[in-house]
mmCIF file of C-alpha atoms in Angstrom:
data_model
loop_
_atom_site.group_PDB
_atom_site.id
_atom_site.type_symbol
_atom_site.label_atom_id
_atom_site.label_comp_id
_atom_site.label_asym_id
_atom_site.label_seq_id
_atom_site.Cartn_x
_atom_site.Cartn_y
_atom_site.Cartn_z
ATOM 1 C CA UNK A 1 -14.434 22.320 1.422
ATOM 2 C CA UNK A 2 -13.158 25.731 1.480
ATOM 3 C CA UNK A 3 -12.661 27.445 -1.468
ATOM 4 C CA UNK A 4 -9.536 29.287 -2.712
ATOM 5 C CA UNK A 5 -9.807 33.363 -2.764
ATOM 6 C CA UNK A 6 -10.578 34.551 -6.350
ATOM 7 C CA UNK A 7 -7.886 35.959 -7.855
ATOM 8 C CA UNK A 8 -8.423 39.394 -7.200
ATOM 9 C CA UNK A 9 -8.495 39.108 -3.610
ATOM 10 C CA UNK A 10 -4.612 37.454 -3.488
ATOM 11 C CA UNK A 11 -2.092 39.535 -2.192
ATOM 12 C CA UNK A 12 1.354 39.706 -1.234
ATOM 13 C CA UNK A 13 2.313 38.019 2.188
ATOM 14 C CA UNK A 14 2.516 41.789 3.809
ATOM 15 C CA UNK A 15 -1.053 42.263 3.981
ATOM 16 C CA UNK A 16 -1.199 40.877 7.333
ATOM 17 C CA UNK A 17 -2.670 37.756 9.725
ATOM 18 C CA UNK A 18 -5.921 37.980 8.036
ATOM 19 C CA UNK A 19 -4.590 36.976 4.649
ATOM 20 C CA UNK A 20 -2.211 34.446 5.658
ATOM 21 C CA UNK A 21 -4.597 32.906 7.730
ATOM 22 C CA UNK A 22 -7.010 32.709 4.864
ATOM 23 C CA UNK A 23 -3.970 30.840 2.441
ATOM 24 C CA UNK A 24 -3.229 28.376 5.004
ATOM 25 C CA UNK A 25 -6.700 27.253 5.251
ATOM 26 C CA UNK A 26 -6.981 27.051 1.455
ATOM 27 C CA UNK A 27 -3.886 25.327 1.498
ATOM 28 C CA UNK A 28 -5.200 22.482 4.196
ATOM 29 C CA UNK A 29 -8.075 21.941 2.100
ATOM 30 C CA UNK A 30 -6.345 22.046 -1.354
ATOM 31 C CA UNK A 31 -3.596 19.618 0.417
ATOM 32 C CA UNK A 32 -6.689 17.936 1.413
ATOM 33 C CA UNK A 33 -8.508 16.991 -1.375
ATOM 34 C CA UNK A 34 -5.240 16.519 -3.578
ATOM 35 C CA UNK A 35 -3.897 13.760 -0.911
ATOM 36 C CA UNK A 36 -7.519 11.957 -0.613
ATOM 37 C CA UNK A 37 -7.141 11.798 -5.003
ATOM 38 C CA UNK A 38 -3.428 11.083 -5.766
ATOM 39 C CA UNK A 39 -2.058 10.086 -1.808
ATOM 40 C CA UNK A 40 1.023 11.760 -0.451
ATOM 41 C CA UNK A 41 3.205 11.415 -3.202
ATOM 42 C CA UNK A 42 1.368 13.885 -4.932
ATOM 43 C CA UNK A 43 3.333 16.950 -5.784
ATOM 44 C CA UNK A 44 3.636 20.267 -3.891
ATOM 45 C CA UNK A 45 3.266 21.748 -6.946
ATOM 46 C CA UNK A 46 -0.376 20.925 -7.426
ATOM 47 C CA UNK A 47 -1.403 21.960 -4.069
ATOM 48 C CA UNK A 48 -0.631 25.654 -4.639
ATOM 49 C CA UNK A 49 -2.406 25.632 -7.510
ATOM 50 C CA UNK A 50 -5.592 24.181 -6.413
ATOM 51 C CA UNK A 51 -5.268 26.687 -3.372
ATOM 52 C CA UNK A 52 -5.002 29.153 -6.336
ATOM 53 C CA UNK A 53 -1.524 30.474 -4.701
ATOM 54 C CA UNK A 54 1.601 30.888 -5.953
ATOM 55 C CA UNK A 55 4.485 28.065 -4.150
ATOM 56 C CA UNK A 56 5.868 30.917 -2.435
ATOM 57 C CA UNK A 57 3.077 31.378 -0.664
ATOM 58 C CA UNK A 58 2.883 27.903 -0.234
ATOM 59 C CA UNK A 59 6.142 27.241 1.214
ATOM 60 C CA UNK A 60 6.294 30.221 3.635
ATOM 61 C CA UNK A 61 2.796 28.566 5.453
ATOM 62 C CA UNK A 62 4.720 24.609 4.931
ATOM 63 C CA UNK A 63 8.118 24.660 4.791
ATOM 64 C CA UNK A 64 8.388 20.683 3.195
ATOM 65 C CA UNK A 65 6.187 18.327 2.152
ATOM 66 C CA UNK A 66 6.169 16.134 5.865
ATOM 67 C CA UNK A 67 4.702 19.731 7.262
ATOM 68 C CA UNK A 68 1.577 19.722 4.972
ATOM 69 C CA UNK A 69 1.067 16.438 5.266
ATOM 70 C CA UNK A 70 0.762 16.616 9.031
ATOM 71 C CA UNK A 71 -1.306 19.254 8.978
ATOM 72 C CA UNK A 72 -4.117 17.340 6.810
ATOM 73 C CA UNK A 73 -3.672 14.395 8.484
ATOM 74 C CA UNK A 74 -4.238 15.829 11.904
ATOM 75 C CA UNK A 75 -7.512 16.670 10.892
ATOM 76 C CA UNK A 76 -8.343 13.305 10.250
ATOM 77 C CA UNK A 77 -6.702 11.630 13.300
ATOM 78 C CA UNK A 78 -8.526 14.607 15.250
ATOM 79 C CA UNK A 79 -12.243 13.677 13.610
ATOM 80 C CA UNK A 80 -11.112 9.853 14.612
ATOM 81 C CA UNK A 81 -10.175 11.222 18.867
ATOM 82 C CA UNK A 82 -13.326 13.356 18.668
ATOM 83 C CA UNK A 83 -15.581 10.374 17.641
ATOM 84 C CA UNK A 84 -13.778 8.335 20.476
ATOM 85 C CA UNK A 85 -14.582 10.848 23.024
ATOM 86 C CA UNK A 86 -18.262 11.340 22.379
ATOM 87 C CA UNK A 87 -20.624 10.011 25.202
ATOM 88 C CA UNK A 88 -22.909 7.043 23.162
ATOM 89 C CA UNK A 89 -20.003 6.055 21.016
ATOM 90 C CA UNK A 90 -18.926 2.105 21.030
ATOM 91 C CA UNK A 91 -16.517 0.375 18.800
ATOM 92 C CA UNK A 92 -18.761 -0.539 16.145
ATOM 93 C CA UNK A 93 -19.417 2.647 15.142
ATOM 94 C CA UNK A 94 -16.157 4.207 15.908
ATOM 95 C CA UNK A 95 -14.656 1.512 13.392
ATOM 96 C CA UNK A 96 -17.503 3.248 10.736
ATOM 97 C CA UNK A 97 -15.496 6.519 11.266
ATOM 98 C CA UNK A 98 -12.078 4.907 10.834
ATOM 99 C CA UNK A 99 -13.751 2.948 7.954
ATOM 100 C CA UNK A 100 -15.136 6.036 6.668
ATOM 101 C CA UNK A 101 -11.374 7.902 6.423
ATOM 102 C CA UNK A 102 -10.068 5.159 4.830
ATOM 103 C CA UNK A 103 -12.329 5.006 2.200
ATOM 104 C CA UNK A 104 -11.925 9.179 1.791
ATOM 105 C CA UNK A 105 -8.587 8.971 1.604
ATOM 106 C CA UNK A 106 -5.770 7.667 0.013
ATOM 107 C CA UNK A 107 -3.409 9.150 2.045
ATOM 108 C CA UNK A 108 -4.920 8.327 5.585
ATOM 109 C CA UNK A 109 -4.646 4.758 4.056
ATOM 110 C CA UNK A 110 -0.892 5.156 3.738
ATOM 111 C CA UNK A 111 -0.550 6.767 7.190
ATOM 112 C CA UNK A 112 -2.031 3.347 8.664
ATOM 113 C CA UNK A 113 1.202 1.681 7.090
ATOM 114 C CA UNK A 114 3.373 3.717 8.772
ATOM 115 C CA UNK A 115 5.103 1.487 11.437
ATOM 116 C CA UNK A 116 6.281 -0.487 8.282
ATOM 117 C CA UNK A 117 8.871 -0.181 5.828
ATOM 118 C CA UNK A 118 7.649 -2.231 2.895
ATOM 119 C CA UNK A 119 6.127 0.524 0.615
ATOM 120 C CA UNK A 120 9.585 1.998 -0.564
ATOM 121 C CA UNK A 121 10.550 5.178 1.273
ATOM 122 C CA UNK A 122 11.441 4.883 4.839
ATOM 123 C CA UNK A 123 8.451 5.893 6.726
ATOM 124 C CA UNK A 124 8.022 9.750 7.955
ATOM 125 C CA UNK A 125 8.197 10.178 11.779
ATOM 126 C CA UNK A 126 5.252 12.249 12.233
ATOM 127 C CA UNK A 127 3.160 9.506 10.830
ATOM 128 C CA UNK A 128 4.328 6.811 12.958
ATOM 129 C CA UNK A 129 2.694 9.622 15.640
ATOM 130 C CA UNK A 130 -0.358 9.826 14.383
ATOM 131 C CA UNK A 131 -1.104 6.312 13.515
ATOM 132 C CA UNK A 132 -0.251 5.720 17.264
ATOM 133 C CA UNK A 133 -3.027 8.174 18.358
ATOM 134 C CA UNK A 134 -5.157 6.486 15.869
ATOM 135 C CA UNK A 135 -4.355 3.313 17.909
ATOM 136 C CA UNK A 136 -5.129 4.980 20.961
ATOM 137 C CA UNK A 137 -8.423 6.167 20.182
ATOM 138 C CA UNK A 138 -10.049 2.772 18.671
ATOM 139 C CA UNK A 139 -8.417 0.979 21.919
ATOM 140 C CA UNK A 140 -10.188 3.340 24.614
ATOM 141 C CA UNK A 141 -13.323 2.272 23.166
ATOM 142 C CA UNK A 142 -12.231 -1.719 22.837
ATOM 143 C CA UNK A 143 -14.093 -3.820 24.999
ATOM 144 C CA UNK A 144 -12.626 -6.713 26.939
ATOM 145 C CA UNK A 145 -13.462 -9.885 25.128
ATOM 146 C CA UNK A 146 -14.089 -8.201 21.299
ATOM 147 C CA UNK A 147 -12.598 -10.080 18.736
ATOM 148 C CA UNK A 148 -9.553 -7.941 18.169
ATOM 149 C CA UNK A 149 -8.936 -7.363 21.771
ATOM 150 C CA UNK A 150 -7.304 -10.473 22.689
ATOM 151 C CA UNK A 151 -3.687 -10.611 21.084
ATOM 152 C CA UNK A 152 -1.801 -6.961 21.592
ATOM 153 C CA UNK A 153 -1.152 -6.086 18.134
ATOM 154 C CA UNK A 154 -4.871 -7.672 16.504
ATOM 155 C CA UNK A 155 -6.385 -4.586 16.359
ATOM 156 C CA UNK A 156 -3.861 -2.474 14.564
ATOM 157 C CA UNK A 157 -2.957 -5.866 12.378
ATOM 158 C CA UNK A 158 -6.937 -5.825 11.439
ATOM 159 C CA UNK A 159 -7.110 -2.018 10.752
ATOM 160 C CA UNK A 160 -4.112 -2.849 8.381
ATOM 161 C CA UNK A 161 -5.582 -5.381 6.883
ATOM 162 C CA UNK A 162 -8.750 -3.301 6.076
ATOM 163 C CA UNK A 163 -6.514 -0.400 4.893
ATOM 164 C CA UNK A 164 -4.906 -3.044 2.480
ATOM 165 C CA UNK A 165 -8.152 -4.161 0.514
ATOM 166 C CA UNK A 166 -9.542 -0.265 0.515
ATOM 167 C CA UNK A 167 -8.704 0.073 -3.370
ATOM 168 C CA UNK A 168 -10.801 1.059 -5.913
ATOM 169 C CA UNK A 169 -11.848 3.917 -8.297
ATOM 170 C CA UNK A 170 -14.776 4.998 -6.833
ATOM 171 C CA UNK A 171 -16.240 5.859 -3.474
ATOM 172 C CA UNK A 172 -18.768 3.043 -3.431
ATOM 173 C CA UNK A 173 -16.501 0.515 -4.742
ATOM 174 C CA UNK A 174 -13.724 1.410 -2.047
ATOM 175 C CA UNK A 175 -16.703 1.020 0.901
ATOM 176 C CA UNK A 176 -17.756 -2.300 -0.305
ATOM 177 C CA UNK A 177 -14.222 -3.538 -0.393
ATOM 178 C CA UNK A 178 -13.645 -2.053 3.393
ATOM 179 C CA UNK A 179 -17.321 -4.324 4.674
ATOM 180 C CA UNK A 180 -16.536 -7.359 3.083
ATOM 181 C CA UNK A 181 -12.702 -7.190 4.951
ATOM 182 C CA UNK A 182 -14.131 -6.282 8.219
ATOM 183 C CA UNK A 183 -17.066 -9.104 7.539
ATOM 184 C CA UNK A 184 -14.404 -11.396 6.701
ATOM 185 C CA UNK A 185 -12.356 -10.605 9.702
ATOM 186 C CA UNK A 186 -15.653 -10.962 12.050
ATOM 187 C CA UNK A 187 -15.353 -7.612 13.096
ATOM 188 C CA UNK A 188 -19.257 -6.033 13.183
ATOM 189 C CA UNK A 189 -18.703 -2.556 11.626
ATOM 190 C CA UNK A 190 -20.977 0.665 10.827
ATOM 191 C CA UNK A 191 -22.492 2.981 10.402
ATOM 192 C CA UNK A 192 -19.762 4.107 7.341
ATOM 193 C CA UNK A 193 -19.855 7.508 8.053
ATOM 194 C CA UNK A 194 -17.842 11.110 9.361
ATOM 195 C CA UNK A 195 -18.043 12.265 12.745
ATOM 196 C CA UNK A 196 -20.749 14.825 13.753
ATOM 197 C CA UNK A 197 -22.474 14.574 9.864
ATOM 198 C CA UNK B 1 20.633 -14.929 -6.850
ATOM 199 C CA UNK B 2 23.166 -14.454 -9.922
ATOM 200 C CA UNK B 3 25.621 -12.284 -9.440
ATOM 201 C CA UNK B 4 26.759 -9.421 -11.881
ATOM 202 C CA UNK B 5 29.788 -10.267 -14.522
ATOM 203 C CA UNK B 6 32.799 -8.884 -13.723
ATOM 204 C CA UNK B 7 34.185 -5.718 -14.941
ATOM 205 C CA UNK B 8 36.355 -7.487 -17.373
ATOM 206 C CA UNK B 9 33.607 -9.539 -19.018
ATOM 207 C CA UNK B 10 31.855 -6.316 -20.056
ATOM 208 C CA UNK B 11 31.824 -6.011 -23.442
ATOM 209 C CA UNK B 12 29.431 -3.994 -25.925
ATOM 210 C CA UNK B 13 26.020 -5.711 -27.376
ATOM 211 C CA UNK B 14 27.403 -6.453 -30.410
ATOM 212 C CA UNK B 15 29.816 -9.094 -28.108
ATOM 213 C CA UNK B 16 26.810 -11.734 -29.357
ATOM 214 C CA UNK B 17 23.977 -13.346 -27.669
ATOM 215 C CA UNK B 18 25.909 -14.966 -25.000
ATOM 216 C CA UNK B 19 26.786 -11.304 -23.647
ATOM 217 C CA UNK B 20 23.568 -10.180 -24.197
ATOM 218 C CA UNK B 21 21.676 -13.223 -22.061
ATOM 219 C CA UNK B 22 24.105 -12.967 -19.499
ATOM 220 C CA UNK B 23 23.450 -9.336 -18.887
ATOM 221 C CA UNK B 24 19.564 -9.632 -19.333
ATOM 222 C CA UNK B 25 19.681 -12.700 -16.697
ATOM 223 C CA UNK B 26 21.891 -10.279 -14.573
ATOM 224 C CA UNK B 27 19.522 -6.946 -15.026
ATOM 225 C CA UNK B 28 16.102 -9.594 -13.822
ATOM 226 C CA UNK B 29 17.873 -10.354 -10.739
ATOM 227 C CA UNK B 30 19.535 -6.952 -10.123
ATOM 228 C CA UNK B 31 15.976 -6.054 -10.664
ATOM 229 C CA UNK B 32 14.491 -8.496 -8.557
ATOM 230 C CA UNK B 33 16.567 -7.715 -5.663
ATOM 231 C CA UNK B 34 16.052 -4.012 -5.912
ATOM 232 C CA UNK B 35 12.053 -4.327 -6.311
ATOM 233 C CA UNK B 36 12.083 -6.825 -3.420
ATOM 234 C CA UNK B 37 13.964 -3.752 -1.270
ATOM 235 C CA UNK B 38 12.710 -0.755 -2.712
ATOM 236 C CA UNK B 39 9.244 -1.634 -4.075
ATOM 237 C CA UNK B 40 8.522 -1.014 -7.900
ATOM 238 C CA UNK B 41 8.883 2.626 -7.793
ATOM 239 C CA UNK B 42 12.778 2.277 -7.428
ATOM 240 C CA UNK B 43 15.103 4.001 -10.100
ATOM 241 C CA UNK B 44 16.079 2.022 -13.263
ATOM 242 C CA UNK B 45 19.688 3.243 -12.267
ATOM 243 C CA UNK B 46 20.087 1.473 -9.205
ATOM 244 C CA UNK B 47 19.111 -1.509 -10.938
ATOM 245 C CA UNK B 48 21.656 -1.472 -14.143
ATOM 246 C CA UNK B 49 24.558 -0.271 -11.435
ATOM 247 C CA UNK B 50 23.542 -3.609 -9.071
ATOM 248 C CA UNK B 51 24.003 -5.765 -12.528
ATOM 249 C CA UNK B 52 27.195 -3.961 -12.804
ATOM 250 C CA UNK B 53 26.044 -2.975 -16.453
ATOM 251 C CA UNK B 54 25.459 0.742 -17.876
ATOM 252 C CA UNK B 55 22.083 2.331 -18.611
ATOM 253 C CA UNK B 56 22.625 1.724 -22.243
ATOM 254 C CA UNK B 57 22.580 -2.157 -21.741
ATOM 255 C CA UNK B 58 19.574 -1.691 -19.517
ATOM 256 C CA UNK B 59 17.734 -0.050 -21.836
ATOM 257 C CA UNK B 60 18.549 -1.768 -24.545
ATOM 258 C CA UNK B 61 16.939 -4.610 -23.114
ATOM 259 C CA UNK B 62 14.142 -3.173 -21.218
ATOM 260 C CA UNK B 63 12.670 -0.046 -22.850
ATOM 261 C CA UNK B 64 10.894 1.061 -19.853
ATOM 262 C CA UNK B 65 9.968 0.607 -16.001
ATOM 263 C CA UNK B 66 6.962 -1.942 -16.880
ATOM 264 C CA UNK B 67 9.025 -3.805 -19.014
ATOM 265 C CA UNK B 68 11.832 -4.404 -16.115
ATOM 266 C CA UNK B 69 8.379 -5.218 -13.629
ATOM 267 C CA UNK B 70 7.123 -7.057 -16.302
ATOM 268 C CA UNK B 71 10.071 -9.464 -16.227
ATOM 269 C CA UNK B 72 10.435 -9.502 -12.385
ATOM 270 C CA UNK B 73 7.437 -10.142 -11.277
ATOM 271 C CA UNK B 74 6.473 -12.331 -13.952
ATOM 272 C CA UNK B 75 8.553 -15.177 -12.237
ATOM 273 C CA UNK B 76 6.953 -14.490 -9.038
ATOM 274 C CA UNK B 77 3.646 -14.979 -10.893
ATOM 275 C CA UNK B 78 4.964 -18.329 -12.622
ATOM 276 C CA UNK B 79 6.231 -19.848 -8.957
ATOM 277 C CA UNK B 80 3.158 -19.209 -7.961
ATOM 278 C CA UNK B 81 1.383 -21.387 -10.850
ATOM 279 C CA UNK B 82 4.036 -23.567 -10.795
ATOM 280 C CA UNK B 83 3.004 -24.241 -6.913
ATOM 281 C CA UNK B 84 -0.651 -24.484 -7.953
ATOM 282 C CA UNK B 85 0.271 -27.217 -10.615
ATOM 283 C CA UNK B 86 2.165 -29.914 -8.720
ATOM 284 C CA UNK B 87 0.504 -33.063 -7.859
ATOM 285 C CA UNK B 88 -0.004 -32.749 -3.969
ATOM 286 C CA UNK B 89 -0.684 -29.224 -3.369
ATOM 287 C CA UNK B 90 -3.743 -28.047 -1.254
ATOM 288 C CA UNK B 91 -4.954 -24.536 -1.066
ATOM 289 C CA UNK B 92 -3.211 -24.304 2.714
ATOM 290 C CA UNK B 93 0.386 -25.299 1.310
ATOM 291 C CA UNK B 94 -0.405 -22.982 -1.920
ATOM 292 C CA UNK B 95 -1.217 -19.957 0.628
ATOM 293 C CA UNK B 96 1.936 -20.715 2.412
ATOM 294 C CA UNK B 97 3.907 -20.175 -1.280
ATOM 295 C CA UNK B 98 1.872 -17.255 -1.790
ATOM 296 C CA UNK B 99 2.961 -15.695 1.631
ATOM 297 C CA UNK B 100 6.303 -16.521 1.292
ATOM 298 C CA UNK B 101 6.362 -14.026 -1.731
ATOM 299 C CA UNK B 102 4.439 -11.656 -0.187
ATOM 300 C CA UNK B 103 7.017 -11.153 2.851
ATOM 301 C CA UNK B 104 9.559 -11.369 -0.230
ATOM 302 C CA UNK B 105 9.092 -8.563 -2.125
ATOM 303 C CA UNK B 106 7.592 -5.127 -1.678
ATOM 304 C CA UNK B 107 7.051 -5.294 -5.492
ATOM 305 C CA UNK B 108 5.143 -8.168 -5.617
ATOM 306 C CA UNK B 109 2.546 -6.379 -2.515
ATOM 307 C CA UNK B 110 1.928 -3.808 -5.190
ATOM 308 C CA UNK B 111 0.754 -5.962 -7.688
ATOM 309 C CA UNK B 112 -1.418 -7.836 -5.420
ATOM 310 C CA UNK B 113 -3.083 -4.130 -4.860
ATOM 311 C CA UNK B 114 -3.465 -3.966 -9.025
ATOM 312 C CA UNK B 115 -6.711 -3.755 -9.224
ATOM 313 C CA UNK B 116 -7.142 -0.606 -7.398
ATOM 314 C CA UNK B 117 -6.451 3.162 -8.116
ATOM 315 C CA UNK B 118 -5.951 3.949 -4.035
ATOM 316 C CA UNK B 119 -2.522 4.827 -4.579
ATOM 317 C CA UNK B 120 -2.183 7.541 -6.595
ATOM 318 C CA UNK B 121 -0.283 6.348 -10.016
ATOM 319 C CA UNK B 122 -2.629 4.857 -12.308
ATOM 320 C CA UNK B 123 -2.424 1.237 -12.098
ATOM 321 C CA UNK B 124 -0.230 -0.203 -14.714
ATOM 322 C CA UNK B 125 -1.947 -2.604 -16.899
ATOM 323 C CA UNK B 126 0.848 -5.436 -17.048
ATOM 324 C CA UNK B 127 0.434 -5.352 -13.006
ATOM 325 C CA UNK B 128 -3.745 -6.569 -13.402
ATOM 326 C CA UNK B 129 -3.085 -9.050 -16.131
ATOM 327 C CA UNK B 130 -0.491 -10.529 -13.499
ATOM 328 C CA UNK B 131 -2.695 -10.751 -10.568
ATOM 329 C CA UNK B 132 -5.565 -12.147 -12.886
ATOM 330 C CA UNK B 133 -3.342 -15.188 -13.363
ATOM 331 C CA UNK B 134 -2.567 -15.189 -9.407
ATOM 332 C CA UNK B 135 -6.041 -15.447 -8.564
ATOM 333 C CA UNK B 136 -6.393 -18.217 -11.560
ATOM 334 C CA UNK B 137 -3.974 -20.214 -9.565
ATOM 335 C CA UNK B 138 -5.128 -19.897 -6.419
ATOM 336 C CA UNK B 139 -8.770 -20.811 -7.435
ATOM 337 C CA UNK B 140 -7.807 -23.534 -9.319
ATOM 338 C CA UNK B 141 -6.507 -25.139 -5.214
ATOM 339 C CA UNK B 142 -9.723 -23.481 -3.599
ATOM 340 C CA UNK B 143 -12.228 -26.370 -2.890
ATOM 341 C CA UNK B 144 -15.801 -25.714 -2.442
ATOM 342 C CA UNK B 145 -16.984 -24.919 1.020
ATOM 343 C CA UNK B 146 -13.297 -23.289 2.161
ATOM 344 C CA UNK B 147 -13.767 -19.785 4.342
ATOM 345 C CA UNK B 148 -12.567 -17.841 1.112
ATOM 346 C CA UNK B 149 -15.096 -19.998 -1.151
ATOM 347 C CA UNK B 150 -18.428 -18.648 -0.516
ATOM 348 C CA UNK B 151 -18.643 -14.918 -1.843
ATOM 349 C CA UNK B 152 -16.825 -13.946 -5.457
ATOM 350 C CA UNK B 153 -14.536 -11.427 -4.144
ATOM 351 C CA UNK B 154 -13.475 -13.189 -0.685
ATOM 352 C CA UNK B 155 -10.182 -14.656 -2.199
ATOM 353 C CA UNK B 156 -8.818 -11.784 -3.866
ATOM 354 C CA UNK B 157 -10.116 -9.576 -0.874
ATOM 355 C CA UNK B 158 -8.540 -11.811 1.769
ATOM 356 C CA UNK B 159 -5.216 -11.379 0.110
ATOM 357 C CA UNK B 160 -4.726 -7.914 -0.497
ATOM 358 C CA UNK B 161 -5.471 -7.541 3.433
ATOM 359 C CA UNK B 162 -2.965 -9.675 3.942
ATOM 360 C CA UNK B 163 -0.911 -7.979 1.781
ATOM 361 C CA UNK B 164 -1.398 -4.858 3.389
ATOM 362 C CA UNK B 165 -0.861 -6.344 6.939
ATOM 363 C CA UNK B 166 2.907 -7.577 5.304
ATOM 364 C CA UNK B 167 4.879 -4.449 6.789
ATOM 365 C CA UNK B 168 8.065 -3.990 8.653
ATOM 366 C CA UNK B 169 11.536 -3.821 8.379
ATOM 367 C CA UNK B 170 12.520 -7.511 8.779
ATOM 368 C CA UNK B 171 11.589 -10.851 7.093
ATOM 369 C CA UNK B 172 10.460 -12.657 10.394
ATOM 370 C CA UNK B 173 8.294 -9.992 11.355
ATOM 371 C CA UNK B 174 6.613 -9.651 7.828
ATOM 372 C CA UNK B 175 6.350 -13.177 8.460
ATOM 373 C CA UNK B 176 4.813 -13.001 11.967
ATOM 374 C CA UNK B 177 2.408 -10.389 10.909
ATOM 375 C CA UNK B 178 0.974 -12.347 7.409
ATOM 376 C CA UNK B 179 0.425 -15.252 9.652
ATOM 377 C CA UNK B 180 -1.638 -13.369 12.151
ATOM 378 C CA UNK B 181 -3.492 -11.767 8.958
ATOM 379 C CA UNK B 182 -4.385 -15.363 7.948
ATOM 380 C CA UNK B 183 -4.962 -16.631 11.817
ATOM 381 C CA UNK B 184 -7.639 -13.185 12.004
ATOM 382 C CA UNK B 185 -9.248 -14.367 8.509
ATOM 383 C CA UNK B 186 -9.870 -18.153 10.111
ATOM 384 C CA UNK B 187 -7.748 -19.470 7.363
ATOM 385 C CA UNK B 188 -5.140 -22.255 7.302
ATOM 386 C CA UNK B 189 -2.036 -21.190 5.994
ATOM 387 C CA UNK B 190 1.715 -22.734 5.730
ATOM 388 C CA UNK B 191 4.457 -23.918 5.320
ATOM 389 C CA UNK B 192 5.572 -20.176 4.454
ATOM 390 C CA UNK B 193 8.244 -20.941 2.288
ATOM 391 C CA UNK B 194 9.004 -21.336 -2.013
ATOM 392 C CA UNK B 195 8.095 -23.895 -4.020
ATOM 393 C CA UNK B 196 10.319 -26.237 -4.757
ATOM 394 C CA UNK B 197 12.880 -25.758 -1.986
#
C-alpha cells in the first residue's frame, strides 16, 4: 500500500500536478484500506486522515463519497478484467480472484449487491456499473455446460450467494466461509488468490 | 399489521397501562414495517412518526436502537420456532417459513449475517443470540443424511448465501431469487409462506 507523505512534505494545493497527484494516490489507498475494514459506509472523515490530509484536500481530488468509492472499486473490478484477459486463465481460477476480493473487502462485497435494494439505501448507480463488468468478465471465461452456465442469472445469483456467507473477523475465517459456499454450490474454485501475485 | 391510534386517543404515559400497551404494540409494528423497508439501520424517528406517537413515547419504551430490533425481530425469531415446533413440520416446509421471512424483511437478512463483522458496524450482540436460536430451530427439523447435514457449518452457511442472494426491489423477485439460491444448493425448499396462515 502506498504510504501517506510525512507531514513535512504536505503542502498547499498550489504546489502543482506533482503534489496533487501524490494526494490522490494516498487517498485511493487510504479509501482503500478504510473500505476493505469498515465497508462504504465508513466516513469521509477517516479517509483524509489515514491519507494524512486535511478534507479539503480530500474533497477537491473527490468531490462526494460515490466519487471515491468508484475510484477504489475500479481497481478491483480492473484486477478482476485483467485476470479474465490473461492467456492460461479458466473459470476456476478466475472465481479464486473474485473469491479473493471478496474476502479483502468489505466493500467489494457490498458492490456485488448492487442490483438489489434490500440493504437500506437505494443502491448507487456507478455500482450497478461495475458489478455488470464484474459479470462480464467471469462470463467470457464461462464454459458451455459449467454448472452456473445454464440458467441466465445462476452465475451472478451464485457469486451473490458467496458474497452473502463472506463474514467473519479475520482473513482466514472469511476464506473458509467463501470454499465451503462455493463447495456447497458445486462450483470447483481456486487458487484464492490476487491477480499477477 | 396494527395500525397507529388516532390523534385523539393520544394521551400522556401516565393515561395507564392500557395507553401504554397500545402504543408499545403500535411502536413493534411501526417498527416492524420500517425494518422490513429500510433494514435495521433506519432512524428511530421514522418509526415513532409511523406509530403516530412522539419520540418521548418511543423512548420511553425502547431506550435504544437494539432494544426496538430486539423486539422486532424477536417475533420473527419466535415464528420461526413456532414453525419448528408443530407436529407435521419437515425441514423442507420449515425452510419454506424461513424464506418467507427472509424475502420479508431486510432486517431480519441482517441478523442472519450476525455472526460476522463484514459489514462494518460491530455486530450487535442481541442480533447473535437471535440467530443462535434460528439455527436451534432449524436443526432441531434437520434429519441425518440431508445435503445441509454432513459438515457443522453447512446449515448456517447455506442460509446466509441465501440470504445474501434475497435482493431486489419487489417481493416476487426476492422470492424468485431465494428459490434459485436453494435450487443451486440442491436443497428442497417450500411452501414459501408464514406459519400458521
Amino acid at each position: 500500500m502506498t504510504q501517506p507523505p510525512p507531514p513535512d512534505e504536505r503542502r498547499p494545493a498550489n504546489d502543482g500536478p506533482r503534489v496533487a497527484a501524490r494526494n490522490r494516490a494516498a487517498l485511493v489507498a487510504a479509501a482503500r484500506e478504510i473500505y476493505a475494514e469498515h465497508g462504504l459506509d465508513a466516513p469521509m472523515s477517516a479517509i483524509a486522515r489515514r491519507a494524512g490530509v486535511g478534507q479539503g484536500v480530500l474533497y477537491r481530488h473527490f468531490p462526494d463519497r460515490a466519487a471515491v468509492a468508484t475510484a477504489v472499486l475500479d481497481e478491483n473490478v480492473r484486477q478482476i478484467e485483467q485476470a479474465a484477459a490473461a492467456p492460461d486463465m479458466d473459470i476456476t481460477q478466475l472465481l479464486g480472484v473474485l473469491t479473493w476480493h471478496q474476502t479483502e473487502s468489505a466493500a467489494f462485497i457490498s458492490l456485488l449487491h448492487a442490483d438489489g435494494a434490500a440493504g437500506g439505501s437505494a443502491v448507487p448507480e456507478y455500482a450497478a456499473g461495475l458489478a455488470a463488468r464484474v459479470e462480464r468478465a467471469l462470463r467470457a471465461r464461462l464454459p458451455d455446460g459449467h454448472r452456473l452456465a445454464t440458467a441466465k442469472d445462476d452465475l451472478m445469483i451464485a457469486v451473490a450467494m458467496v458474497s452473502g456467507a463472506v463474514i467473519g473477523p479475520t482473513r482466514e475465517l472469511r476464506e473458509r466461509r467463501a470454499m465451503a459456499a462455493w463447495r456447497l454450490l458445486g462450483v470447483e474454485v481456486g487458487p484464492v488468490r490476487p491477480f499477477g501475485e
